[in-house]
PDB file of C-alpha atoms in Angstrom:
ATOM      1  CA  UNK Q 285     -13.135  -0.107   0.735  1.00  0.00           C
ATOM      2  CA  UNK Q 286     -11.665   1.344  -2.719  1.00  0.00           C
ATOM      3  CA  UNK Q 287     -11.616   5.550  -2.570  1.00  0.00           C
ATOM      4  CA  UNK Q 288     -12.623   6.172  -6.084  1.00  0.00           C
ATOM      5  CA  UNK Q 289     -11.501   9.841  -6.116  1.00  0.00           C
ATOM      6  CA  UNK Q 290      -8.538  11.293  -3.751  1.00  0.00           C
ATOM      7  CA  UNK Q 291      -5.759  14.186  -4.190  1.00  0.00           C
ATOM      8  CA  UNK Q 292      -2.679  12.827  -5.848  1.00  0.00           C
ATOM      9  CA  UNK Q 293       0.933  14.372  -4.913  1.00  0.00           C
ATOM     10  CA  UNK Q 294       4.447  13.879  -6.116  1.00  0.00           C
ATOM     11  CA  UNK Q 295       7.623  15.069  -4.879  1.00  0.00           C
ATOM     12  CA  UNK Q 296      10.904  16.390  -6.303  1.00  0.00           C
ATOM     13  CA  UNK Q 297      13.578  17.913  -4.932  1.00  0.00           C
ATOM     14  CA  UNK Q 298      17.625  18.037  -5.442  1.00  0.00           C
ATOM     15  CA  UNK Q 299      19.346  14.946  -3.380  1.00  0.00           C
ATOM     16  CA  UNK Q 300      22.404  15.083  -1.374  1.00  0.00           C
ATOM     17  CA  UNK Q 301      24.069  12.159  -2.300  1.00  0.00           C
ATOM     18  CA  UNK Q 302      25.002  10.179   1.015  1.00  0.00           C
ATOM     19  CA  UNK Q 303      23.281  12.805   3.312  1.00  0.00           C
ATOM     20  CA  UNK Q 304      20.387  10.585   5.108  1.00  0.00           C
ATOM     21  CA  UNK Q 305      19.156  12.895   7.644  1.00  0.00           C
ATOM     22  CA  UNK Q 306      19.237  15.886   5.097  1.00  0.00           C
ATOM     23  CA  UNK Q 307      17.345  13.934   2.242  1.00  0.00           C
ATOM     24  CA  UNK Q 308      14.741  12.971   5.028  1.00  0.00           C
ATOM     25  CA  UNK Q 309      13.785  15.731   6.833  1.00  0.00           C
ATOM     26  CA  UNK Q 310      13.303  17.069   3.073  1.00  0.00           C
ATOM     27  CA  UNK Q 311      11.561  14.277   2.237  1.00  0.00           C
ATOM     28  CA  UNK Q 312       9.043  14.581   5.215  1.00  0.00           C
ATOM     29  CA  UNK Q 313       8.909  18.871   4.837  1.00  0.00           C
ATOM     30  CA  UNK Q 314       7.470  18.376   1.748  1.00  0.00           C
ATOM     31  CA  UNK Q 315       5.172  15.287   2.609  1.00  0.00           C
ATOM     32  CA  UNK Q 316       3.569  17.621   4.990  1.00  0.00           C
ATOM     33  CA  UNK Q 317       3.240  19.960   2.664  1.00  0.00           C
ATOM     34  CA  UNK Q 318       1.090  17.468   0.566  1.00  0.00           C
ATOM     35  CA  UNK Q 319      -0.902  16.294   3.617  1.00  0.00           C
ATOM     36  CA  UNK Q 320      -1.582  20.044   4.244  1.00  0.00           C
ATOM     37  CA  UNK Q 321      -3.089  20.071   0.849  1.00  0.00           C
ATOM     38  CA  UNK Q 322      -5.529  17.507   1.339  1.00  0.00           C
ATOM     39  CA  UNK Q 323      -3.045  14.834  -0.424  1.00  0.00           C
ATOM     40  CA  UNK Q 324      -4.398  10.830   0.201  1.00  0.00           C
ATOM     41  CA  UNK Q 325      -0.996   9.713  -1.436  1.00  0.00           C
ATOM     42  CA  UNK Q 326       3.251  11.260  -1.794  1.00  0.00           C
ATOM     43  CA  UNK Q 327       5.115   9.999  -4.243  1.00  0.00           C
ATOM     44  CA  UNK Q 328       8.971  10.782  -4.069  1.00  0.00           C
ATOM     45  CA  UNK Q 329      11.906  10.149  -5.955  1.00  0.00           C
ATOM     46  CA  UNK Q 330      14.211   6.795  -6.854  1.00  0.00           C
ATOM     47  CA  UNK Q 331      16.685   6.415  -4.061  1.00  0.00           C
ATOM     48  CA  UNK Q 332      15.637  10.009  -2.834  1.00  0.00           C
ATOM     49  CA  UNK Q 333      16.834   8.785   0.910  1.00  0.00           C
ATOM     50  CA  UNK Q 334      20.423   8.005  -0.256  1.00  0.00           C
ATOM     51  CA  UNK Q 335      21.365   9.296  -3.737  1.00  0.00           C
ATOM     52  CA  UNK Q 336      23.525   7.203  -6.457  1.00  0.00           C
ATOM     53  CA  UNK Q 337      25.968   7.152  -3.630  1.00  0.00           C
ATOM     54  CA  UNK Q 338      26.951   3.812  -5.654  1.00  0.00           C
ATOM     55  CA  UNK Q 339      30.182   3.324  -3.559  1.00  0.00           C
ATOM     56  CA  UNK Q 340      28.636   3.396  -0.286  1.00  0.00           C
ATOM     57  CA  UNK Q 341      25.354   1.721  -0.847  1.00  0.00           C
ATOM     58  CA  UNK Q 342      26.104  -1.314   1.006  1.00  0.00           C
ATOM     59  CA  UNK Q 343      26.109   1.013   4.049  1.00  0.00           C
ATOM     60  CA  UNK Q 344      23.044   3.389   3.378  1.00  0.00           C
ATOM     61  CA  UNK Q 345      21.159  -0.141   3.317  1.00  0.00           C
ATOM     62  CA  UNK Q 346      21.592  -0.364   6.663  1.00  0.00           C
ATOM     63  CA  UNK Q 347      19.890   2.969   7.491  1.00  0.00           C
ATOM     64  CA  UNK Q 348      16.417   1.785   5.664  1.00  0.00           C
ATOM     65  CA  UNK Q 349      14.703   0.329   8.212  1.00  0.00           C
ATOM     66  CA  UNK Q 350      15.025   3.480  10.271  1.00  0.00           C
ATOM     67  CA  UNK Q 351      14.034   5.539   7.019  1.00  0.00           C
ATOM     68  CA  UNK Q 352      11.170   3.616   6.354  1.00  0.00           C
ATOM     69  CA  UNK Q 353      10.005   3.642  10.364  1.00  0.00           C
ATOM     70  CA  UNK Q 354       9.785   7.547  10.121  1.00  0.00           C
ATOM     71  CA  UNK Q 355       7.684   7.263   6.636  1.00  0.00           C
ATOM     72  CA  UNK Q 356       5.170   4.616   8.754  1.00  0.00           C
ATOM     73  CA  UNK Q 357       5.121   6.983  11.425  1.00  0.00           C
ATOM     74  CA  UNK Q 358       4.143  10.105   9.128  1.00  0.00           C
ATOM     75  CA  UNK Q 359       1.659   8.078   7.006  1.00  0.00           C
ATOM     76  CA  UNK Q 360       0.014   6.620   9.793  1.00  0.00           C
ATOM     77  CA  UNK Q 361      -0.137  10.137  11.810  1.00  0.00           C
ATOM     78  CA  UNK Q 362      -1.393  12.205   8.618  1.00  0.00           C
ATOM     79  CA  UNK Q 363      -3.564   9.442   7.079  1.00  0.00           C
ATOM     80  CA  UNK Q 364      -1.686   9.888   3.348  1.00  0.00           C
ATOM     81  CA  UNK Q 365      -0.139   6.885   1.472  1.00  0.00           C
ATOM     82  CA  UNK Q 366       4.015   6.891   0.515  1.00  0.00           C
ATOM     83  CA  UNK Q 367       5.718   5.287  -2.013  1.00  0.00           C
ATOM     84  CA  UNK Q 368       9.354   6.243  -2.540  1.00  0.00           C
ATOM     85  CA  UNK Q 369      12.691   3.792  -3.234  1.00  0.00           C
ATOM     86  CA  UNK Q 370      15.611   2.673  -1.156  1.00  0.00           C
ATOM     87  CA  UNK Q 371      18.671   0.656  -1.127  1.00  0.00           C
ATOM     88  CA  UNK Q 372      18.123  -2.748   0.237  1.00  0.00           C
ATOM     89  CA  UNK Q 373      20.479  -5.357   1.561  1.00  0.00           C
ATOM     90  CA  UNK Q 374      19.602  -9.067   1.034  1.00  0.00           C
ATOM     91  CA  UNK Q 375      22.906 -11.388   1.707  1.00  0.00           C
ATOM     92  CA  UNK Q 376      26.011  -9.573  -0.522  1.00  0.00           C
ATOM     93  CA  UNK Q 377      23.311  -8.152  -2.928  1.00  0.00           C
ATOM     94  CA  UNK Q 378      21.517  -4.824  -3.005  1.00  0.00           C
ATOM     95  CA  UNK Q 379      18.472  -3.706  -4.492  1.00  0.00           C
ATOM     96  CA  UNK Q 380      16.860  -0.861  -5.646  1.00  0.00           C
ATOM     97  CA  UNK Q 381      13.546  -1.323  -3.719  1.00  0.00           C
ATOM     98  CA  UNK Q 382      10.273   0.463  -4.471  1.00  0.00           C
ATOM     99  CA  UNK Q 383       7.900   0.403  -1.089  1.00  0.00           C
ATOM    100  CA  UNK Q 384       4.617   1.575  -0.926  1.00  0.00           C
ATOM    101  CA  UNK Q 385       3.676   2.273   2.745  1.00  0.00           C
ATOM    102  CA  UNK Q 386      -0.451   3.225   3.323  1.00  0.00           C
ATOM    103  CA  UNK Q 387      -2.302   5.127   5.442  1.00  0.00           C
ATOM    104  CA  UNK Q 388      -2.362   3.245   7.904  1.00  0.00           C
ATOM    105  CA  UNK Q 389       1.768   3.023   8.282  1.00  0.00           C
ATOM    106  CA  UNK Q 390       1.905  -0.475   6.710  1.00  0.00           C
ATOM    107  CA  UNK Q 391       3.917  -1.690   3.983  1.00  0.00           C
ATOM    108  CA  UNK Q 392       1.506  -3.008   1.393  1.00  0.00           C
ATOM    109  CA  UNK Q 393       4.472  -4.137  -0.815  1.00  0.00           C
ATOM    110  CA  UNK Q 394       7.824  -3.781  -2.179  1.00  0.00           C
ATOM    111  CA  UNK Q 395       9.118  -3.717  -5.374  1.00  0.00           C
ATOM    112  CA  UNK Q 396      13.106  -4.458  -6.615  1.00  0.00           C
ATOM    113  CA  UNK Q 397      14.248  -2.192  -9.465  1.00  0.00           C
ATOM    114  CA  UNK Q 398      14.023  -4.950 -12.609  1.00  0.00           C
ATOM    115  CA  UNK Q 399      15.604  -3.004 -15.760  1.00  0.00           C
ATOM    116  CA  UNK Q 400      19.137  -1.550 -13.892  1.00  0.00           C
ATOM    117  CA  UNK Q 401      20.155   1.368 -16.207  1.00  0.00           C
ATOM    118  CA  UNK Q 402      24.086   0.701 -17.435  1.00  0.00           C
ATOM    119  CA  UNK Q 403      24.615   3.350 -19.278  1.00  0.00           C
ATOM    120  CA  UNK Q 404      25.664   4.891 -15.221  1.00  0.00           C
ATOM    121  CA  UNK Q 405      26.905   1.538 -13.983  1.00  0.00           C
ATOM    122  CA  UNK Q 406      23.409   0.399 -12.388  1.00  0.00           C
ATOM    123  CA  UNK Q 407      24.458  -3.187 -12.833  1.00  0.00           C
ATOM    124  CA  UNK Q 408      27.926  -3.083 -11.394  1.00  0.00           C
ATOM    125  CA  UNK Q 409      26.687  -1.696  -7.517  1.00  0.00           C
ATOM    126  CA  UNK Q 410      22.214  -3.386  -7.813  1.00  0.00           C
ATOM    127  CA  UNK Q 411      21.516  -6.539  -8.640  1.00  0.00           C
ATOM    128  CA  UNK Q 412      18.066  -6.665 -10.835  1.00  0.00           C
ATOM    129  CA  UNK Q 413      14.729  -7.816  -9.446  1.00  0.00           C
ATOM    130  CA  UNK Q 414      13.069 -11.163 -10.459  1.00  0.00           C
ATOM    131  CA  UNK Q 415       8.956 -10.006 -10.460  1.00  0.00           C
ATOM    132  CA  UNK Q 416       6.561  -7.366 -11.661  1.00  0.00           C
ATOM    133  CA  UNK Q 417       4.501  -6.086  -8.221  1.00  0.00           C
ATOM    134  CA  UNK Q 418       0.836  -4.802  -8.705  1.00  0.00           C
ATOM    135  CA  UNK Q 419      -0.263  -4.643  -5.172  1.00  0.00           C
ATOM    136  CA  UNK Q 420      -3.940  -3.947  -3.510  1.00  0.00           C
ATOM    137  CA  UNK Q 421      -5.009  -0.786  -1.950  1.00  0.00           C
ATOM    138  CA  UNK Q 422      -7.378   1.504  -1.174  1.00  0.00           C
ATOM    139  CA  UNK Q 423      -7.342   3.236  -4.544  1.00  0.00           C
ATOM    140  CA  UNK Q 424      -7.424   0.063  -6.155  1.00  0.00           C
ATOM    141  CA  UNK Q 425      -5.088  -2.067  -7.700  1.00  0.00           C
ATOM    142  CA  UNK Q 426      -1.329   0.053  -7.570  1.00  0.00           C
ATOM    143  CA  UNK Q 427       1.471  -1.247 -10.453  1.00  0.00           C
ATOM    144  CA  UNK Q 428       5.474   0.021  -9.299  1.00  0.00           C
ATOM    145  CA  UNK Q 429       7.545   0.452 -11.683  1.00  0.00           C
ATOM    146  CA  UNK Q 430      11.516   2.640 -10.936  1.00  0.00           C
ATOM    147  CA  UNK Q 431      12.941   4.820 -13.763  1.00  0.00           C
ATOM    148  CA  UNK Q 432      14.692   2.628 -16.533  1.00  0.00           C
ATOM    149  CA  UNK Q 433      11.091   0.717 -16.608  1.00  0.00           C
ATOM    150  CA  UNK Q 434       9.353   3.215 -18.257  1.00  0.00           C
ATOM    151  CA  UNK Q 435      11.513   2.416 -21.900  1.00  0.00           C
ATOM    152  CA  UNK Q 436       9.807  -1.478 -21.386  1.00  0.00           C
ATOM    153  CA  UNK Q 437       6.271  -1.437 -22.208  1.00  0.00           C
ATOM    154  CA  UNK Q 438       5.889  -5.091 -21.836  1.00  0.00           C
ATOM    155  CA  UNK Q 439       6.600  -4.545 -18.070  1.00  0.00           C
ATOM    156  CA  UNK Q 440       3.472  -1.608 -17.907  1.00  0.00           C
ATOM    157  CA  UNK Q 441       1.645  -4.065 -20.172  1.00  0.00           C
ATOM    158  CA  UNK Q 442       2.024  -6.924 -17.626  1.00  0.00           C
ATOM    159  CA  UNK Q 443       0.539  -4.518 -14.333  1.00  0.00           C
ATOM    160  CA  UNK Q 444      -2.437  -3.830 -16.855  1.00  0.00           C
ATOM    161  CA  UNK Q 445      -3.086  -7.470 -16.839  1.00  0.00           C
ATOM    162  CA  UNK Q 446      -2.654  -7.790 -13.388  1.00  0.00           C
ATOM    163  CA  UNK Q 447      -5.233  -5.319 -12.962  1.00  0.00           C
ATOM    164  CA  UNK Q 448      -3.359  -2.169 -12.210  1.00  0.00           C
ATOM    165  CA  UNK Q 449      -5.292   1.082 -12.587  1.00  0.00           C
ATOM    166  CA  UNK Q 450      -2.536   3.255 -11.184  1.00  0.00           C
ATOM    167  CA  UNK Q 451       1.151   2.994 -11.782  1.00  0.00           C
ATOM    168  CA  UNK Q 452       3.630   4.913  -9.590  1.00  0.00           C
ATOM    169  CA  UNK Q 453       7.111   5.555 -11.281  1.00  0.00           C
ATOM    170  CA  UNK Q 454       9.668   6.801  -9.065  1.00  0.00           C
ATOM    171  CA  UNK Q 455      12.870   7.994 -11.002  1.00  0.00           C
ATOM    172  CA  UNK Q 456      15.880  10.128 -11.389  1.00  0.00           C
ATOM    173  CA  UNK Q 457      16.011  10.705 -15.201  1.00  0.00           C
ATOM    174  CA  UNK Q 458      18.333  13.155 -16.375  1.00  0.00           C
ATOM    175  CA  UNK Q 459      18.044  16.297 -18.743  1.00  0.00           C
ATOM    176  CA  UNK Q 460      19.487  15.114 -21.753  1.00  0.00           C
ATOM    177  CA  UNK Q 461      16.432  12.602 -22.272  1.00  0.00           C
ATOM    178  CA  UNK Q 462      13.599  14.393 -20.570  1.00  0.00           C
ATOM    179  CA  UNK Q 463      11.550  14.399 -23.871  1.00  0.00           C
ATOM    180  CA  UNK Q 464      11.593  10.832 -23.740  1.00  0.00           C
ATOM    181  CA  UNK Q 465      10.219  10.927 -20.202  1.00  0.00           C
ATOM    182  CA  UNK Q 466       7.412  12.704 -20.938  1.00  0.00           C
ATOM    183  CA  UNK Q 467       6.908  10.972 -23.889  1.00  0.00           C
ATOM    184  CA  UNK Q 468       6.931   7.762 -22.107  1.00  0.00           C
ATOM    185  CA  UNK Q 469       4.871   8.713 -19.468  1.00  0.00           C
ATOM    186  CA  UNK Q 470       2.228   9.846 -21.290  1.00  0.00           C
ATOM    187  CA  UNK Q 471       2.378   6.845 -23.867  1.00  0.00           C
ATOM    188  CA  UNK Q 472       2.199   4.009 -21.211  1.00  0.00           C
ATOM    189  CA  UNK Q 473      -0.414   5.890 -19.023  1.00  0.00           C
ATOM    190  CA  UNK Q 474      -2.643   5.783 -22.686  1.00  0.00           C
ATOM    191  CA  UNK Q 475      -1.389   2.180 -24.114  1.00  0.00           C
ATOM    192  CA  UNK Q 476      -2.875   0.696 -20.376  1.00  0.00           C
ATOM    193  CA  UNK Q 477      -5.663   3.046 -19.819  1.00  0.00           C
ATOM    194  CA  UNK Q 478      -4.478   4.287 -16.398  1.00  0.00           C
ATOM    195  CA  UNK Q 479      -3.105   6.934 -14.116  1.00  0.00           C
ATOM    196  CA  UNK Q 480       0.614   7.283 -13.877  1.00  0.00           C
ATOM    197  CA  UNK Q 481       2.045   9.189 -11.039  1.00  0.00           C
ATOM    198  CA  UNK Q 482       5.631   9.768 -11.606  1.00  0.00           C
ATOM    199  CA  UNK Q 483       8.449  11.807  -9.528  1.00  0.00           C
ATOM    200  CA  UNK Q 484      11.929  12.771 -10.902  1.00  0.00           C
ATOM    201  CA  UNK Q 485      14.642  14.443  -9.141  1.00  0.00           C
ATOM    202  CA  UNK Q 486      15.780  17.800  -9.462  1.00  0.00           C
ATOM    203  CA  UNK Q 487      19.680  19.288  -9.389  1.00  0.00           C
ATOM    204  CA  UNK Q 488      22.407  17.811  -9.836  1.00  0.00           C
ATOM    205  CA  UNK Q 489      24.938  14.778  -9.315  1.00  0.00           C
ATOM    206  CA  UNK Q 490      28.386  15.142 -10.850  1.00  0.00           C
ATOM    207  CA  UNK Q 491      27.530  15.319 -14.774  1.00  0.00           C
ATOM    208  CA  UNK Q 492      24.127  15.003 -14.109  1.00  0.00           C
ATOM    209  CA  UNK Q 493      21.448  16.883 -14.534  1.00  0.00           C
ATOM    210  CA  UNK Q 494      17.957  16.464 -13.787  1.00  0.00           C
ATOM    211  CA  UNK Q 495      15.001  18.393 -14.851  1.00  0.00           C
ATOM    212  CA  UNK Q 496      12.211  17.424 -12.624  1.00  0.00           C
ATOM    213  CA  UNK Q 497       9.273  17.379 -15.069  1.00  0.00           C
ATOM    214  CA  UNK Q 498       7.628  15.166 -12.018  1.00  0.00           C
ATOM    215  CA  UNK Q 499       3.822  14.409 -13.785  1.00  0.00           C
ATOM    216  CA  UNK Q 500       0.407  13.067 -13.234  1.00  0.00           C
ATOM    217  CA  UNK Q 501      -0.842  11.893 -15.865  1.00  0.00           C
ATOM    218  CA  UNK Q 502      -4.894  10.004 -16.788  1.00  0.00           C
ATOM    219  CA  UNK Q 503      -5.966   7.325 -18.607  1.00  0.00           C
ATOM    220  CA  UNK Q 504      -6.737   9.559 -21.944  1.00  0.00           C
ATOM    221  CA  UNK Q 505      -2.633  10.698 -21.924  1.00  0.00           C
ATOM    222  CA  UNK Q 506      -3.711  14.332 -20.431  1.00  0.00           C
ATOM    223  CA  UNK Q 507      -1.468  15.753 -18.356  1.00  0.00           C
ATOM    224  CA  UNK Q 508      -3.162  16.522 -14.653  1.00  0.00           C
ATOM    225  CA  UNK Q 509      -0.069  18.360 -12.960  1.00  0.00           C
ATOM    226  CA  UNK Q 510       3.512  18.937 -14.365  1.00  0.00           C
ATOM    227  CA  UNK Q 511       6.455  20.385 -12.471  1.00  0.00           C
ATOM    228  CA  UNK Q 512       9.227  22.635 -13.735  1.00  0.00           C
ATOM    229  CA  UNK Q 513      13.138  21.755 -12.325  1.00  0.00           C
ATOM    230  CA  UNK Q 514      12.115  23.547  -9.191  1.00  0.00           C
ATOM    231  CA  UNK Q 515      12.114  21.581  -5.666  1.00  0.00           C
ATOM    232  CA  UNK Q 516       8.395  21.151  -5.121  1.00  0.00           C
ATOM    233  CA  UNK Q 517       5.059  19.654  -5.035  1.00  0.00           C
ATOM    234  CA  UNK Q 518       2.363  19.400  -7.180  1.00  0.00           C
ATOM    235  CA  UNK Q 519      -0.661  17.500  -6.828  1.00  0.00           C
ATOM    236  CA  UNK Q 520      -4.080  16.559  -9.286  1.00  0.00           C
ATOM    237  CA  UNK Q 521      -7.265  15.128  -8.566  1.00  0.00           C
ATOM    238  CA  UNK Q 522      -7.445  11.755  -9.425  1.00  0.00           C
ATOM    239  CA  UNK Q 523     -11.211   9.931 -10.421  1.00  0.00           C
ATOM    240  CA  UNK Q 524     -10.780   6.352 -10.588  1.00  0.00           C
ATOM    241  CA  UNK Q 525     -13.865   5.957 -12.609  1.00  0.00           C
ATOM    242  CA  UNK Q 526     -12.243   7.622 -15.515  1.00  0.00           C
ATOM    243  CA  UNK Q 527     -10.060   4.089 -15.738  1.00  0.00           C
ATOM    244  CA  UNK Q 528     -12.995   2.599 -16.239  1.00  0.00           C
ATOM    245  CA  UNK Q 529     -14.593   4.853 -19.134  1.00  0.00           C
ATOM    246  CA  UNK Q 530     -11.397   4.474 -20.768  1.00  0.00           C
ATOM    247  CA  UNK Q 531     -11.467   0.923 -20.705  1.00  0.00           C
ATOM    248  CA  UNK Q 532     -15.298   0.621 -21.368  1.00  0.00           C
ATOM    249  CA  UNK Q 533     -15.103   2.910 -23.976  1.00  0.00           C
ATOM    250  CA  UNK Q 534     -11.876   1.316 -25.766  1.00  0.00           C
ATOM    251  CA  UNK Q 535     -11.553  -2.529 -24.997  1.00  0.00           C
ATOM    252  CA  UNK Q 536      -7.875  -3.364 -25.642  1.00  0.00           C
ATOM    253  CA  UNK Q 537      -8.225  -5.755 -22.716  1.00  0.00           C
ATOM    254  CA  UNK Q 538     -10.566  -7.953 -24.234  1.00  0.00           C
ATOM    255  CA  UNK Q 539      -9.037  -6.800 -27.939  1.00  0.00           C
ATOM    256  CA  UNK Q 540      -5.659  -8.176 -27.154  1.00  0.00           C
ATOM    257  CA  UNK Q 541      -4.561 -10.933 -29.329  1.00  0.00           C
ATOM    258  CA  UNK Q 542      -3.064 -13.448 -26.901  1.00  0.00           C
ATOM    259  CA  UNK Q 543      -2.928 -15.596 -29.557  1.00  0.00           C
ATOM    260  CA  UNK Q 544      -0.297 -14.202 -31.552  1.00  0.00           C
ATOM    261  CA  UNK Q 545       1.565 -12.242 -29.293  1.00  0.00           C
ATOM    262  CA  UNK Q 546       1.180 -13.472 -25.669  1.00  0.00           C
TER     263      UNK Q 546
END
């Protein structure tokens, strides 16, 4: 049964590089701060568990299981939907792995990183996903998309196809280019007519710095919730049936010339 209006919530705090157990219990603090607040659905930061901890990846891969056991466990006991990234071993590669964990404490599906950033050295540590992953649940149909993704349209383009009315963005996008971010956010959310839910980090990581900005944003463009750079929560009310105004109202589904373009 689709819930066609529910109390979104994102996430974003500073990460400790490397510290697990400190990133978590933060992690959790403030998803029971959304539940608190009514929230149906936490969204948290890219690799908010481990950090860029690049040169020890390999290892924080192995603590994901155990990470994502303690996510099940809180969705399940407060009845709220997760979706946050992690590390992921598969053979000798790793992956930057979206999961999206509902109410219920089950993984409804995963998501590899597909765009790996190299201006930081993404593609030296992560090897890149091979699939776009629109995924059903009870708010509808849910697109994932990590960070980098946002500069692709064609990607957000391909989870409108598939349906999405929602796309989660889970990032760590630094200062220097936070006008782009909320530039992109708010371009994609109106070029596929649907909600985007997006958490950046806070801090910051060597030369890094990251400015939060963490935004929910509707169908039209407008902006629902916006952070500052503090550590935090915000949260919006989200009415799916403004997707489908948008869409009724403006038919760039059925507009779409496949013909020339794909």
């Amino acid at each position: 049964m689709i819930t066609n209006k529910f109390k979104a919530g994102v996430i974003q705090f500073d990460i400790i590089n490397g510290d697990i157990n400190a990133n978590m219990d933060k992690a959790l603090y403030y998803l029971g701060c959304l539940a608190d607040q009514g929230g149906s659905l936490g969204v948290l930061p890219e690799l908010f568990a481990s950090g860029f901890d690049n040169e020890n990846i390999r290892f924080h891969a192995r603590t994901t299981q155990d990470c994502l056991d303690r996510l099940a466990q809180f969705a399940k006991k407060r009845s709220m939907a997760v979706a946050g990234t992690f590390a992921r071993a598969e053979g000798d590669k790793v992956f930057n792995t979206l999961y999206f964990i509902d109410q219920r404490g089950e993984i409804k599906g995963a998501y590899d990183k597909l765009h790996l950033f190299r201006l930081t050295c993404e593609d030296a540590f992560y090897t890149p996903g091979n699939k776009a992953v629109v995924i059903d649940t009870v708010f509808g149909r849910v697109g994932l998309m990590i960070c980098y993704d946002l500069r692709f349209p064609e990607l957000a383009r391909h989870l409108f196809i598939k349906g999405a009315k929602i796309c989660i963005v889970c990032a760590q996008w630094p200062s220097p280019r936070k006008a782009h971010w909320q530039t992109l956010i708010q371009a994609r959310a109106i070029e596929n007519q649907a909600f985007f839910i997006c958490s950046n980090r806070t801090g910051e990581d060597e030369d890094l710095v990251f400015p939060g900005l963490s935004a929910i944003v509707d169908p039209w463009g407008k902006i629902l919730a916006q952070a500052d750079d503090d550590p935090g929560t915000i949260t919006a009310g989200v009415d799916m049936g403004e997707v489908d105004r948008a869409r009724a109202l403006i038919p760039i589904i059925e507009d779409r010339r496949e013909d020339i373009y794909g």
